[in-house]
Amino acid sequence: MMRSLLAAIGLVAVCLLSACDKPPRQRPTERSVLLAEVTPAPGAIASALGQVRQARRATLSFDLAGRVTSVGMHPGDRFAAGQVLATLDPLPARLRLAQARSEALAAHGESLERAEQLRQQTALFDDGAASQTSLTQARAADQVARGKAATADAAVELAQRDLERSRILAPFAGTVVARMAEPGSDLPAGQAVLAVEGEGELEVVASLPAALASVLSIGDTAQFVGPDATVVPARLSHLSAHLERGATTEGIFRIVTAPGRLLPGQWVQLSLAGKSASASSMAIPLSAVVPAAPAGNATVFVFDATHGQVMRRPVTVAATNGDRALISAGLSTGERVVTAGTAFLTDGQAVREFEGDSGLENP
């Protein structure tokens, strides 16, 4: 009896010792996060990023294949309308023109011969000395000869056009932007030689969020700050009805008065006063938005105070205004979103609100 009792006590002791060797189960680590409250943005000034460009632009090329003999312009060079900018070797085009003219002479000579034969056959038929069949054959031969002559004349015009198109003439006054070919190069027809821009008429092309584009109309005004700190007005002149990847559409704003230092290619931030994505737009810090595929979609991490965790939620970004994002769908006033470290969060992760004593406040 005593032995059994001692054995039981020893077994219990071994079990207790074994339990002490196991490490304690660790609770998931809570991450500290910065939070910002979702606020309404009635009448917010919507903004969009756009690029300045010349309203008149062209990529110039030769209509026919050949060897480049000259490209007289370099990037930055100015030119007048009708000025010769580049040339091909004209000899092949001249030879084709000479050949076409010779063939046209022969075709017209044959046409004159067939016309004379028709006149003779008509006279003989009227005198009863020729049959209807002979007259019909003479008329058919005359029509064929006249058709050949017309074809030969068209070939001469095409050859003449090819000779003229062995030169690139400036379609308008402007400036060379890029030079893509050099003298001595053998080019196929249609290969770009020069990219040129006009002068004076500047515009801004911008990718507009779908929700913002839906409240815009042709003639709406916008503005941006120019390189000399002046406010530059612009007016919406074109608005595409096609959505790129279902998220943005292209809008073109014609600049009303351009400052002298404004150059094509510059990026500007357009502001559209009184235009928000929607009357119920919400505003959050731009840093809270997590881009997601496909392009144009986005998510945020919304803080659930009851359970102490964050939940990933899709939202619709209608526009941006400085460091604020205007959200047209997905959020409600009073909710709180994570504004920093979103790349390290997962859906449903336990978090706690950061409470620092540095004097910094949540945005």
Short mmCIF file of N, CA and C in Angstrom, two decimals, residues 34-146:
data_model
loop_
_atom_site.label_atom_id
_atom_site.label_comp_id
_atom_site.label_asym_id
_atom_site.label_seq_id
_atom_site.Cartn_x
_atom_site.Cartn_y
_atom_site.Cartn_z
N LEU A 34 -0.73 54.60 -35.52
CA LEU A 34 -1.26 55.97 -35.51
C LEU A 34 -2.60 55.98 -36.20
N LEU A 35 -3.56 56.66 -35.63
CA LEU A 35 -4.91 56.68 -36.16
C LEU A 35 -5.32 58.10 -36.53
N ALA A 36 -6.22 58.21 -37.50
CA ALA A 36 -6.80 59.49 -37.89
C ALA A 36 -8.29 59.29 -38.12
N GLU A 37 -9.05 60.29 -37.76
CA GLU A 37 -10.50 60.19 -37.89
C GLU A 37 -10.95 60.58 -39.30
N VAL A 38 -11.93 59.86 -39.80
CA VAL A 38 -12.52 60.17 -41.10
C VAL A 38 -13.44 61.38 -40.94
N THR A 39 -13.22 62.40 -41.75
CA THR A 39 -14.01 63.63 -41.65
C THR A 39 -14.69 63.93 -42.97
N PRO A 40 -15.82 64.60 -42.94
CA PRO A 40 -16.48 64.98 -44.20
C PRO A 40 -15.69 66.06 -44.92
N ALA A 41 -15.85 66.10 -46.22
CA ALA A 41 -15.13 67.10 -47.02
C ALA A 41 -16.08 67.78 -47.98
N PRO A 42 -17.09 68.49 -47.48
CA PRO A 42 -18.03 69.17 -48.39
C PRO A 42 -17.36 70.32 -49.12
N GLY A 43 -17.60 70.42 -50.41
CA GLY A 43 -17.06 71.54 -51.18
C GLY A 43 -15.56 71.57 -51.24
N ALA A 44 -14.90 70.42 -51.05
CA ALA A 44 -13.45 70.40 -51.06
C ALA A 44 -12.92 70.76 -52.45
N ILE A 45 -11.72 71.27 -52.47
CA ILE A 45 -11.08 71.58 -53.75
C ILE A 45 -10.40 70.32 -54.26
N ALA A 46 -10.96 69.72 -55.30
CA ALA A 46 -10.37 68.52 -55.87
C ALA A 46 -9.12 68.88 -56.66
N SER A 47 -8.19 67.95 -56.76
CA SER A 47 -6.96 68.22 -57.50
C SER A 47 -6.58 66.99 -58.30
N ALA A 48 -5.78 67.23 -59.33
CA ALA A 48 -5.32 66.15 -60.19
C ALA A 48 -3.96 66.53 -60.75
N LEU A 49 -3.13 65.53 -60.95
CA LEU A 49 -1.79 65.76 -61.50
C LEU A 49 -1.86 65.76 -63.01
N GLY A 50 -1.25 66.78 -63.61
CA GLY A 50 -1.27 66.88 -65.07
C GLY A 50 0.08 67.29 -65.62
N GLN A 51 0.24 67.11 -66.92
CA GLN A 51 1.50 67.46 -67.59
C GLN A 51 1.24 68.49 -68.67
N VAL A 52 2.08 69.51 -68.68
CA VAL A 52 1.97 70.58 -69.67
C VAL A 52 2.50 70.08 -71.01
N ARG A 53 1.80 70.44 -72.09
CA ARG A 53 2.27 70.10 -73.43
C ARG A 53 1.76 71.14 -74.41
N GLN A 54 2.37 71.18 -75.58
CA GLN A 54 1.92 72.06 -76.64
C GLN A 54 0.65 71.48 -77.27
N ALA A 55 -0.27 72.35 -77.60
CA ALA A 55 -1.51 71.89 -78.23
C ALA A 55 -1.24 71.32 -79.62
N ARG A 56 -0.23 71.87 -80.32
CA ARG A 56 0.12 71.36 -81.66
C ARG A 56 1.40 70.57 -81.56
N ARG A 57 1.31 69.29 -81.92
CA ARG A 57 2.45 68.39 -81.85
C ARG A 57 2.42 67.47 -83.06
N ALA A 58 3.58 66.96 -83.44
CA ALA A 58 3.62 66.04 -84.58
C ALA A 58 4.90 65.21 -84.53
N THR A 59 4.79 63.97 -84.99
CA THR A 59 5.95 63.12 -85.23
C THR A 59 6.09 62.98 -86.74
N LEU A 60 7.18 63.46 -87.29
CA LEU A 60 7.35 63.56 -88.73
C LEU A 60 8.15 62.38 -89.27
N SER A 61 7.75 61.89 -90.45
CA SER A 61 8.43 60.77 -91.09
C SER A 61 8.29 60.91 -92.60
N PHE A 62 9.04 60.09 -93.34
CA PHE A 62 8.92 60.05 -94.80
C PHE A 62 7.85 59.03 -95.19
N ASP A 63 7.13 59.33 -96.27
CA ASP A 63 6.09 58.42 -96.75
C ASP A 63 6.66 57.24 -97.52
N LEU A 64 7.91 57.30 -97.91
CA LEU A 64 8.52 56.23 -98.69
C LEU A 64 9.87 55.85 -98.09
N ALA A 65 10.29 54.64 -98.37
CA ALA A 65 11.59 54.17 -97.89
C ALA A 65 12.71 54.83 -98.68
N GLY A 66 13.87 54.94 -98.05
CA GLY A 66 15.01 55.53 -98.73
C GLY A 66 16.14 55.83 -97.78
N ARG A 67 17.20 56.43 -98.33
CA ARG A 67 18.38 56.79 -97.54
C ARG A 67 18.33 58.27 -97.19
N VAL A 68 18.51 58.57 -95.92
CA VAL A 68 18.47 59.95 -95.45
C VAL A 68 19.73 60.67 -95.90
N THR A 69 19.55 61.81 -96.54
CA THR A 69 20.70 62.60 -96.97
C THR A 69 20.97 63.79 -96.05
N SER A 70 19.93 64.28 -95.37
CA SER A 70 20.16 65.41 -94.45
C SER A 70 19.05 65.47 -93.41
N VAL A 71 19.46 65.82 -92.19
CA VAL A 71 18.53 66.17 -91.12
C VAL A 71 19.09 67.46 -90.54
N GLY A 72 18.53 68.57 -90.94
CA GLY A 72 19.14 69.86 -90.63
C GLY A 72 18.76 70.44 -89.28
N MET A 73 18.01 69.70 -88.47
CA MET A 73 17.53 70.25 -87.21
C MET A 73 17.95 69.37 -86.04
N HIS A 74 18.14 70.02 -84.89
CA HIS A 74 18.48 69.34 -83.65
C HIS A 74 17.47 69.75 -82.57
N PRO A 75 17.37 68.98 -81.49
CA PRO A 75 16.45 69.35 -80.41
C PRO A 75 16.70 70.78 -79.93
N GLY A 76 15.62 71.53 -79.84
CA GLY A 76 15.71 72.92 -79.42
C GLY A 76 15.74 73.91 -80.57
N ASP A 77 16.04 73.44 -81.79
CA ASP A 77 16.07 74.34 -82.95
C ASP A 77 14.65 74.79 -83.30
N ARG A 78 14.53 76.04 -83.67
CA ARG A 78 13.25 76.61 -84.08
C ARG A 78 13.16 76.59 -85.60
N PHE A 79 11.95 76.51 -86.12
CA PHE A 79 11.75 76.47 -87.57
C PHE A 79 10.47 77.21 -87.92
N ALA A 80 10.36 77.57 -89.21
CA ALA A 80 9.18 78.26 -89.71
C ALA A 80 8.29 77.27 -90.46
N ALA A 81 7.03 77.61 -90.61
CA ALA A 81 6.11 76.75 -91.36
C ALA A 81 6.59 76.61 -92.80
N GLY A 82 6.61 75.38 -93.30
CA GLY A 82 7.05 75.11 -94.67
C GLY A 82 8.54 74.94 -94.84
N GLN A 83 9.32 75.11 -93.79
CA GLN A 83 10.77 74.96 -93.89
C GLN A 83 11.15 73.51 -94.08
N VAL A 84 12.19 73.24 -94.91
CA VAL A 84 12.68 71.87 -95.12
C VAL A 84 13.45 71.42 -93.88
N LEU A 85 13.02 70.32 -93.29
CA LEU A 85 13.65 69.83 -92.06
C LEU A 85 14.56 68.63 -92.30
N ALA A 86 14.24 67.80 -93.30
CA ALA A 86 15.05 66.60 -93.59
C ALA A 86 14.78 66.17 -95.02
N THR A 87 15.74 65.45 -95.64
CA THR A 87 15.58 65.00 -97.02
C THR A 87 16.06 63.57 -97.18
N LEU A 88 15.44 62.88 -98.16
CA LEU A 88 15.91 61.56 -98.62
C LEU A 88 16.69 61.74 -99.92
N ASP A 89 17.44 60.72 -100.28
CA ASP A 89 18.11 60.71 -101.58
C ASP A 89 17.03 60.78 -102.66
N PRO A 90 16.99 61.85 -103.48
CA PRO A 90 15.89 62.01 -104.44
C PRO A 90 16.05 61.22 -105.73
N LEU A 91 17.23 60.64 -105.99
CA LEU A 91 17.47 60.00 -107.28
C LEU A 91 16.49 58.88 -107.59
N PRO A 92 16.21 57.93 -106.66
CA PRO A 92 15.23 56.88 -106.99
C PRO A 92 13.87 57.45 -107.35
N ALA A 93 13.42 58.48 -106.65
CA ALA A 93 12.11 59.07 -106.96
C ALA A 93 12.13 59.76 -108.31
N ARG A 94 13.24 60.40 -108.66
CA ARG A 94 13.34 61.06 -109.98
C ARG A 94 13.30 60.04 -111.10
N LEU A 95 13.99 58.92 -110.91
CA LEU A 95 13.99 57.89 -111.95
C LEU A 95 12.61 57.28 -112.11
N ARG A 96 11.89 57.06 -111.00
CA ARG A 96 10.53 56.52 -111.10
C ARG A 96 9.61 57.51 -111.81
N LEU A 97 9.82 58.81 -111.58
CA LEU A 97 9.02 59.81 -112.25
C LEU A 97 9.30 59.82 -113.76
N ALA A 98 10.57 59.73 -114.12
CA ALA A 98 10.92 59.69 -115.55
C ALA A 98 10.32 58.45 -116.22
N GLN A 99 10.38 57.32 -115.55
CA GLN A 99 9.80 56.10 -116.09
C GLN A 99 8.29 56.24 -116.26
N ALA A 100 7.62 56.82 -115.28
CA ALA A 100 6.17 56.99 -115.36
C ALA A 100 5.79 57.92 -116.50
N ARG A 101 6.56 58.97 -116.70
CA ARG A 101 6.26 59.89 -117.80
C ARG A 101 6.43 59.22 -119.15
N SER A 102 7.46 58.38 -119.30
CA SER A 102 7.67 57.66 -120.56
C SER A 102 6.52 56.71 -120.84
N GLU A 103 6.08 56.00 -119.82
CA GLU A 103 4.96 55.07 -119.99
C GLU A 103 3.67 55.83 -120.32
N ALA A 104 3.54 57.02 -119.75
CA ALA A 104 2.35 57.82 -120.05
C ALA A 104 2.35 58.28 -121.51
N LEU A 105 3.54 58.67 -122.04
CA LEU A 105 3.62 59.06 -123.44
C LEU A 105 3.21 57.92 -124.36
N ALA A 106 3.72 56.71 -124.04
CA ALA A 106 3.37 55.55 -124.86
C ALA A 106 1.89 55.25 -124.79
N ALA A 107 1.32 55.36 -123.58
CA ALA A 107 -0.11 55.08 -123.42
C ALA A 107 -0.96 56.08 -124.17
N HIS A 108 -0.59 57.36 -124.17
CA HIS A 108 -1.35 58.36 -124.91
C HIS A 108 -1.20 58.17 -126.41
N GLY A 109 -0.01 57.74 -126.87
CA GLY A 109 0.17 57.46 -128.29
C GLY A 109 -0.73 56.31 -128.73
N GLU A 110 -0.80 55.26 -127.95
CA GLU A 110 -1.69 54.15 -128.29
C GLU A 110 -3.15 54.60 -128.28
N SER A 111 -3.49 55.48 -127.32
CA SER A 111 -4.86 55.97 -127.26
C SER A 111 -5.23 56.75 -128.51
N LEU A 112 -4.29 57.59 -129.03
CA LEU A 112 -4.54 58.34 -130.26
C LEU A 112 -4.73 57.39 -131.45
N GLU A 113 -3.91 56.34 -131.48
CA GLU A 113 -4.03 55.37 -132.57
C GLU A 113 -5.38 54.67 -132.55
N ARG A 114 -5.81 54.24 -131.35
CA ARG A 114 -7.09 53.55 -131.24
C ARG A 114 -8.25 54.50 -131.56
N ALA A 115 -8.09 55.76 -131.20
CA ALA A 115 -9.13 56.73 -131.51
C ALA A 115 -9.27 56.92 -133.02
N GLU A 116 -8.15 56.96 -133.74
CA GLU A 116 -8.19 57.10 -135.20
C GLU A 116 -8.82 55.86 -135.84
N GLN A 117 -8.49 54.67 -135.34
CA GLN A 117 -9.09 53.45 -135.87
C GLN A 117 -10.60 53.44 -135.66
N LEU A 118 -11.03 53.93 -134.50
CA LEU A 118 -12.48 54.00 -134.25
C LEU A 118 -13.14 54.97 -135.22
N ARG A 119 -12.49 56.09 -135.52
CA ARG A 119 -13.07 57.05 -136.46
C ARG A 119 -13.23 56.42 -137.84
N GLN A 120 -12.19 55.67 -138.26
CA GLN A 120 -12.25 55.03 -139.57
C GLN A 120 -13.34 53.98 -139.62
N GLN A 121 -13.44 53.15 -138.57
CA GLN A 121 -14.45 52.10 -138.55
C GLN A 121 -15.86 52.69 -138.52
N THR A 122 -16.00 53.83 -137.85
CA THR A 122 -17.31 54.48 -137.80
C THR A 122 -17.71 54.97 -139.19
N ALA A 123 -16.74 55.56 -139.92
CA ALA A 123 -17.03 56.05 -141.27
C ALA A 123 -17.37 54.90 -142.21
N LEU A 124 -16.63 53.80 -142.12
CA LEU A 124 -16.91 52.64 -142.97
C LEU A 124 -18.26 52.04 -142.65
N PHE A 125 -18.61 52.00 -141.35
CA PHE A 125 -19.90 51.43 -140.97
C PHE A 125 -21.04 52.29 -141.51
N ASP A 126 -20.84 53.63 -141.46
CA ASP A 126 -21.87 54.52 -141.97
C ASP A 126 -22.06 54.33 -143.48
N ASP A 127 -20.95 53.97 -144.22
CA ASP A 127 -21.03 53.75 -145.67
C ASP A 127 -21.46 52.34 -146.00
N GLY A 128 -21.64 51.49 -144.98
CA GLY A 128 -22.03 50.10 -145.20
C GLY A 128 -20.88 49.19 -145.55
N ALA A 129 -19.64 49.68 -145.40
CA ALA A 129 -18.48 48.88 -145.77
C ALA A 129 -17.87 48.13 -144.59
N ALA A 130 -18.39 48.32 -143.39
CA ALA A 130 -17.87 47.62 -142.20
C ALA A 130 -19.04 47.07 -141.40
N SER A 131 -18.77 45.95 -140.73
CA SER A 131 -19.82 45.29 -139.96
C SER A 131 -19.95 45.92 -138.57
N GLN A 132 -21.08 45.57 -137.93
CA GLN A 132 -21.29 46.03 -136.55
C GLN A 132 -20.24 45.46 -135.62
N THR A 133 -19.80 44.25 -135.89
CA THR A 133 -18.79 43.62 -135.04
C THR A 133 -17.47 44.38 -135.10
N SER A 134 -17.07 44.77 -136.29
CA SER A 134 -15.82 45.54 -136.42
C SER A 134 -15.90 46.87 -135.69
N LEU A 135 -17.07 47.52 -135.80
CA LEU A 135 -17.24 48.80 -135.11
C LEU A 135 -17.19 48.61 -133.60
N THR A 136 -17.82 47.54 -133.08
CA THR A 136 -17.81 47.28 -131.64
C THR A 136 -16.40 47.00 -131.15
N GLN A 137 -15.62 46.23 -131.91
CA GLN A 137 -14.25 45.95 -131.52
C GLN A 137 -13.40 47.22 -131.50
N ALA A 138 -13.63 48.12 -132.44
CA ALA A 138 -12.87 49.36 -132.48
C ALA A 138 -13.22 50.25 -131.28
N ARG A 139 -14.51 50.27 -130.93
CA ARG A 139 -14.91 51.05 -129.76
C ARG A 139 -14.28 50.48 -128.48
N ALA A 140 -14.27 49.16 -128.32
CA ALA A 140 -13.68 48.53 -127.14
C ALA A 140 -12.19 48.81 -127.04
N ALA A 141 -11.48 48.73 -128.18
CA ALA A 141 -10.04 49.00 -128.17
C ALA A 141 -9.76 50.44 -127.79
N ASP A 142 -10.64 51.36 -128.27
CA ASP A 142 -10.46 52.76 -127.92
C ASP A 142 -10.65 52.98 -126.41
N GLN A 143 -11.65 52.34 -125.81
CA GLN A 143 -11.87 52.49 -124.36
C GLN A 143 -10.70 51.93 -123.55
N VAL A 144 -10.17 50.77 -123.97
CA VAL A 144 -9.03 50.19 -123.27
C VAL A 144 -7.82 51.12 -123.35
N ALA A 145 -7.58 51.69 -124.50
CA ALA A 145 -6.43 52.58 -124.68
C ALA A 145 -6.58 53.84 -123.82
N ARG A 146 -7.82 54.39 -123.77
CA ARG A 146 -8.02 55.58 -122.94
C ARG A 146 -7.85 55.24 -121.46
#
